[in-house]
Amino acid sequence: MILIALGANLPTELYGTPIKSLLAAVEHLAGIGEVLSRSRWYKSAPVPVSDQPDFINGVISLRTELPPEKLLLHIHKIEHEFGRQRGVKNEARVLDLDLIDYDGQVVETEIIQLPHPRMQARGFVLLPLRDIAPTWVHPVSGQTVDELIAKLPGGEPCTPAE
């Protein structure tokens, strides 16, 4: 299963609200493979806490023939098309796409790290992930998505946005 996390907390000129931008991003991702499922959208505060607007987040599962590194390049291209400029870490953004898992592969190169190295600490990834893959198991730790959610700190609320 290929899993991609989506997030946004700024509107775009082309699509408008973060939710509309995320829906458009899902359509763009469908251009590089088949979107098999999409979670609900979740609302979460920025991490670390700041005066930025809240984020809208979700996860999709995708089927594609692209290998992981090429898929990541396409993901970055989509972000760029939406106006994403990579700069300051944890800044507000019009679109954030993260390759979370690629068929359980464990990869660590200069270009890509799979599974995503911080996913297990992010409720805004794990809660939507559970929506579409409730039996998913972390390829390194062997923990289920529910076990990872149970370990999350309580101070980062993430609630359904729809």
PDB file of C-alpha atoms in Angstrom:
ATOM      1  CA  MET A   1       0.000   0.000   0.000  1.00  0.00           C
ATOM      2  CA  ILE A   2       1.334   3.424  -0.949  1.00  0.00           C
ATOM      3  CA  LEU A   3       0.304   6.124   1.523  1.00  0.00           C
ATOM      4  CA  ILE A   4       0.556   9.872   1.016  1.00  0.00           C
ATOM      5  CA  ALA A   5      -0.274  12.437   3.692  1.00  0.00           C
ATOM      6  CA  LEU A   6      -1.711  15.775   2.593  1.00  0.00           C
ATOM      7  CA  GLY A   7      -1.858  19.028   4.521  1.00  0.00           C
ATOM      8  CA  ALA A   8      -2.466  22.734   3.999  1.00  0.00           C
ATOM      9  CA  ASN A   9      -3.178  25.782   6.116  1.00  0.00           C
ATOM     10  CA  LEU A  10      -3.085  28.602   3.566  1.00  0.00           C
ATOM     11  CA  PRO A  11      -5.489  29.253   0.694  1.00  0.00           C
ATOM     12  CA  THR A  12      -4.288  29.204  -2.907  1.00  0.00           C
ATOM     13  CA  GLU A  13      -5.236  31.713  -5.575  1.00  0.00           C
ATOM     14  CA  LEU A  14      -6.237  28.948  -7.951  1.00  0.00           C
ATOM     15  CA  TYR A  15      -8.282  26.699  -5.645  1.00  0.00           C
ATOM     16  CA  GLY A  16      -9.237  28.794  -2.617  1.00  0.00           C
ATOM     17  CA  THR A  17      -9.573  27.238   0.837  1.00  0.00           C
ATOM     18  CA  PRO A  18      -7.164  24.597   2.120  1.00  0.00           C
ATOM     19  CA  ILE A  19      -9.825  21.870   1.764  1.00  0.00           C
ATOM     20  CA  LYS A  20     -10.478  22.831  -1.866  1.00  0.00           C
ATOM     21  CA  SER A  21      -6.733  22.851  -2.495  1.00  0.00           C
ATOM     22  CA  LEU A  22      -6.371  19.408  -0.934  1.00  0.00           C
ATOM     23  CA  LEU A  23      -9.199  18.035  -3.068  1.00  0.00           C
ATOM     24  CA  ALA A  24      -7.448  19.457  -6.142  1.00  0.00           C
ATOM     25  CA  ALA A  25      -4.181  17.867  -4.988  1.00  0.00           C
ATOM     26  CA  VAL A  26      -5.937  14.485  -4.781  1.00  0.00           C
ATOM     27  CA  GLU A  27      -7.009  14.977  -8.412  1.00  0.00           C
ATOM     28  CA  HIS A  28      -3.407  15.776  -9.376  1.00  0.00           C
ATOM     29  CA  LEU A  29      -2.227  12.630  -7.586  1.00  0.00           C
ATOM     30  CA  ALA A  30      -4.818  10.649  -9.556  1.00  0.00           C
ATOM     31  CA  GLY A  31      -2.876  11.749 -12.635  1.00  0.00           C
ATOM     32  CA  ILE A  32       0.141   9.681 -11.557  1.00  0.00           C
ATOM     33  CA  GLY A  33      -1.737   6.638 -10.313  1.00  0.00           C
ATOM     34  CA  GLU A  34      -5.054   5.369  -9.041  1.00  0.00           C
ATOM     35  CA  VAL A  35      -6.313   6.903  -5.808  1.00  0.00           C
ATOM     36  CA  LEU A  36      -7.748   3.909  -3.975  1.00  0.00           C
ATOM     37  CA  SER A  37      -9.110   5.665  -0.888  1.00  0.00           C
ATOM     38  CA  ARG A  38      -9.125   8.986   0.958  1.00  0.00           C
ATOM     39  CA  SER A  39      -9.545   9.657   4.651  1.00  0.00           C
ATOM     40  CA  ARG A  40     -11.767  12.282   6.169  1.00  0.00           C
ATOM     41  CA  TRP A  41     -10.152  15.691   6.542  1.00  0.00           C
ATOM     42  CA  TYR A  42      -8.810  16.524   9.988  1.00  0.00           C
ATOM     43  CA  LYS A  43      -8.088  19.885  11.587  1.00  0.00           C
ATOM     44  CA  SER A  44      -4.962  20.313  13.690  1.00  0.00           C
ATOM     45  CA  ALA A  45      -2.932  23.107  15.222  1.00  0.00           C
ATOM     46  CA  PRO A  46       0.496  23.846  13.734  1.00  0.00           C
ATOM     47  CA  VAL A  47       3.439  21.906  15.182  1.00  0.00           C
ATOM     48  CA  PRO A  48       5.241  23.461  16.931  1.00  0.00           C
ATOM     49  CA  VAL A  49       2.490  25.734  18.255  1.00  0.00           C
ATOM     50  CA  SER A  50       2.458  29.129  16.535  1.00  0.00           C
ATOM     51  CA  ASP A  51       0.081  31.854  15.401  1.00  0.00           C
ATOM     52  CA  GLN A  52      -0.357  30.176  12.003  1.00  0.00           C
ATOM     53  CA  PRO A  53      -3.842  29.097  10.908  1.00  0.00           C
ATOM     54  CA  ASP A  54      -4.865  25.522  11.726  1.00  0.00           C
ATOM     55  CA  PHE A  55      -3.946  22.833   9.220  1.00  0.00           C
ATOM     56  CA  ILE A  56      -6.310  20.578   7.318  1.00  0.00           C
ATOM     57  CA  ASN A  57      -4.838  17.092   6.888  1.00  0.00           C
ATOM     58  CA  GLY A  58      -5.709  13.769   5.325  1.00  0.00           C
ATOM     59  CA  VAL A  59      -4.199  10.609   3.878  1.00  0.00           C
ATOM     60  CA  ILE A  60      -4.757   8.799   0.588  1.00  0.00           C
ATOM     61  CA  SER A  61      -3.760   5.371  -0.632  1.00  0.00           C
ATOM     62  CA  LEU A  62      -2.432   5.236  -4.166  1.00  0.00           C
ATOM     63  CA  ARG A  63      -1.565   2.599  -6.734  1.00  0.00           C
ATOM     64  CA  THR A  64       1.167   3.575  -9.194  1.00  0.00           C
ATOM     65  CA  GLU A  65       3.898   1.972 -11.275  1.00  0.00           C
ATOM     66  CA  LEU A  66       6.354   4.718 -10.294  1.00  0.00           C
ATOM     67  CA  PRO A  67       9.161   3.621  -7.973  1.00  0.00           C
ATOM     68  CA  PRO A  68       9.427   5.502  -4.644  1.00  0.00           C
ATOM     69  CA  GLU A  69      12.052   8.085  -5.672  1.00  0.00           C
ATOM     70  CA  LYS A  70      10.218   8.992  -8.899  1.00  0.00           C
ATOM     71  CA  LEU A  71       6.935   9.201  -7.010  1.00  0.00           C
ATOM     72  CA  LEU A  72       8.544  11.589  -4.534  1.00  0.00           C
ATOM     73  CA  LEU A  73       9.758  13.781  -7.424  1.00  0.00           C
ATOM     74  CA  HIS A  74       6.201  13.903  -8.808  1.00  0.00           C
ATOM     75  CA  ILE A  75       4.867  14.785  -5.354  1.00  0.00           C
ATOM     76  CA  HIS A  76       7.330  17.680  -5.092  1.00  0.00           C
ATOM     77  CA  LYS A  77       6.341  18.829  -8.592  1.00  0.00           C
ATOM     78  CA  ILE A  78       2.666  18.939  -7.555  1.00  0.00           C
ATOM     79  CA  GLU A  79       3.571  20.961  -4.444  1.00  0.00           C
ATOM     80  CA  HIS A  80       5.490  23.408  -6.632  1.00  0.00           C
ATOM     81  CA  GLU A  81       2.548  23.731  -9.061  1.00  0.00           C
ATOM     82  CA  PHE A  82       0.370  24.734  -6.100  1.00  0.00           C
ATOM     83  CA  GLY A  83       2.842  27.445  -5.091  1.00  0.00           C
ATOM     84  CA  ARG A  84       4.723  25.602  -2.354  1.00  0.00           C
ATOM     85  CA  GLN A  85       8.159  27.027  -1.771  1.00  0.00           C
ATOM     86  CA  ARG A  86      10.438  24.967   0.414  1.00  0.00           C
ATOM     87  CA  GLY A  87      12.212  27.145   2.926  1.00  0.00           C
ATOM     88  CA  VAL A  88      11.662  27.481   6.632  1.00  0.00           C
ATOM     89  CA  LYS A  89      10.850  24.236   8.449  1.00  0.00           C
ATOM     90  CA  ASN A  90       7.285  24.056   9.864  1.00  0.00           C
ATOM     91  CA  GLU A  91       6.167  27.202   8.052  1.00  0.00           C
ATOM     92  CA  ALA A  92       2.608  27.821   6.880  1.00  0.00           C
ATOM     93  CA  ARG A  93       2.014  26.279   3.477  1.00  0.00           C
ATOM     94  CA  VAL A  94      -0.446  26.032   0.629  1.00  0.00           C
ATOM     95  CA  LEU A  95       0.249  22.318   0.220  1.00  0.00           C
ATOM     96  CA  ASP A  96       2.339  19.682   1.955  1.00  0.00           C
ATOM     97  CA  LEU A  97       2.524  16.169   0.512  1.00  0.00           C
ATOM     98  CA  ASP A  98       4.503  13.476   2.322  1.00  0.00           C
ATOM     99  CA  LEU A  99       5.184   9.956   1.109  1.00  0.00           C
ATOM    100  CA  ILE A 100       4.425   8.008   4.286  1.00  0.00           C
ATOM    101  CA  ASP A 101       4.795   4.387   3.192  1.00  0.00           C
ATOM    102  CA  TYR A 102       5.502   2.543  -0.046  1.00  0.00           C
ATOM    103  CA  ASP A 103       4.395  -1.078   0.203  1.00  0.00           C
ATOM    104  CA  GLY A 104       6.172  -1.514   3.532  1.00  0.00           C
ATOM    105  CA  GLN A 105       9.594  -0.777   2.051  1.00  0.00           C
ATOM    106  CA  VAL A 106      12.334   0.455   4.364  1.00  0.00           C
ATOM    107  CA  VAL A 107      14.547   2.892   2.438  1.00  0.00           C
ATOM    108  CA  GLU A 108      17.065   5.475   3.573  1.00  0.00           C
ATOM    109  CA  THR A 109      18.937   7.488   0.947  1.00  0.00           C
ATOM    110  CA  GLU A 110      19.870  11.133   0.510  1.00  0.00           C
ATOM    111  CA  ILE A 111      16.645  11.597  -1.449  1.00  0.00           C
ATOM    112  CA  ILE A 112      14.073   9.543   0.419  1.00  0.00           C
ATOM    113  CA  GLN A 113      13.395   7.943   3.772  1.00  0.00           C
ATOM    114  CA  LEU A 114      10.676   5.310   4.129  1.00  0.00           C
ATOM    115  CA  PRO A 115       8.613   4.969   6.117  1.00  0.00           C
ATOM    116  CA  HIS A 116       8.389   8.695   6.787  1.00  0.00           C
ATOM    117  CA  PRO A 117      10.689   9.269   9.775  1.00  0.00           C
ATOM    118  CA  ARG A 118       8.281  11.367  11.875  1.00  0.00           C
ATOM    119  CA  MET A 119       4.918   9.886  10.979  1.00  0.00           C
ATOM    120  CA  GLN A 120       4.573   7.881  14.208  1.00  0.00           C
ATOM    121  CA  ALA A 121       4.618  11.098  16.270  1.00  0.00           C
ATOM    122  CA  ARG A 122       1.949  12.899  14.246  1.00  0.00           C
ATOM    123  CA  GLY A 123      -1.698  12.534  15.096  1.00  0.00           C
ATOM    124  CA  PHE A 124      -2.578  14.474  11.957  1.00  0.00           C
ATOM    125  CA  VAL A 125      -1.064  11.590   9.953  1.00  0.00           C
ATOM    126  CA  LEU A 126      -2.050   8.614  12.114  1.00  0.00           C
ATOM    127  CA  LEU A 127      -5.741   9.463  12.630  1.00  0.00           C
ATOM    128  CA  PRO A 128      -6.496   9.862   8.911  1.00  0.00           C
ATOM    129  CA  LEU A 129      -4.317   6.826   8.188  1.00  0.00           C
ATOM    130  CA  ARG A 130      -6.521   4.746  10.487  1.00  0.00           C
ATOM    131  CA  ASP A 131      -9.580   5.859   8.474  1.00  0.00           C
ATOM    132  CA  ILE A 132      -8.296   4.161   5.321  1.00  0.00           C
ATOM    133  CA  ALA A 133      -5.940   1.478   6.666  1.00  0.00           C
ATOM    134  CA  PRO A 134      -7.039   0.397  10.162  1.00  0.00           C
ATOM    135  CA  THR A 135      -4.854  -2.733  10.048  1.00  0.00           C
ATOM    136  CA  TRP A 136      -1.697  -0.959   8.808  1.00  0.00           C
ATOM    137  CA  VAL A 137       1.518  -1.918  10.606  1.00  0.00           C
ATOM    138  CA  HIS A 138       4.642   0.272  10.788  1.00  0.00           C
ATOM    139  CA  PRO A 139       7.302  -1.521   8.709  1.00  0.00           C
ATOM    140  CA  VAL A 140      10.114  -0.813  11.193  1.00  0.00           C
ATOM    141  CA  SER A 141       8.542  -0.896  14.663  1.00  0.00           C
ATOM    142  CA  GLY A 142       5.922  -3.546  13.887  1.00  0.00           C
ATOM    143  CA  GLN A 143       3.320  -1.468  15.747  1.00  0.00           C
ATOM    144  CA  THR A 144      -0.227  -1.136  14.492  1.00  0.00           C
ATOM    145  CA  VAL A 145      -1.699   2.252  13.719  1.00  0.00           C
ATOM    146  CA  ASP A 146      -3.837   1.972  16.883  1.00  0.00           C
ATOM    147  CA  GLU A 147      -0.761   1.259  19.011  1.00  0.00           C
ATOM    148  CA  LEU A 148       0.990   4.302  17.540  1.00  0.00           C
ATOM    149  CA  ILE A 149      -2.064   6.495  18.177  1.00  0.00           C
ATOM    150  CA  ALA A 150      -2.192   5.309  21.804  1.00  0.00           C
ATOM    151  CA  LYS A 151       1.366   6.602  22.297  1.00  0.00           C
ATOM    152  CA  LEU A 152       0.610  10.131  21.054  1.00  0.00           C
ATOM    153  CA  PRO A 153       0.881  12.946  23.600  1.00  0.00           C
ATOM    154  CA  GLY A 154      -2.472  14.433  24.555  1.00  0.00           C
ATOM    155  CA  GLY A 155      -1.565  18.048  23.870  1.00  0.00           C
ATOM    156  CA  GLU A 156      -1.904  18.037  20.085  1.00  0.00           C
ATOM    157  CA  PRO A 157      -5.622  17.858  19.280  1.00  0.00           C
ATOM    158  CA  CYS A 158      -6.606  16.598  15.869  1.00  0.00           C
ATOM    159  CA  THR A 159     -10.319  16.474  15.113  1.00  0.00           C
ATOM    160  CA  PRO A 160     -12.411  15.696  12.035  1.00  0.00           C
ATOM    161  CA  ALA A 161     -12.947  18.802   9.915  1.00  0.00           C
ATOM    162  CA  GLU A 162     -15.880  17.462   7.919  1.00  0.00           C
TER     163      GLU A 162
END
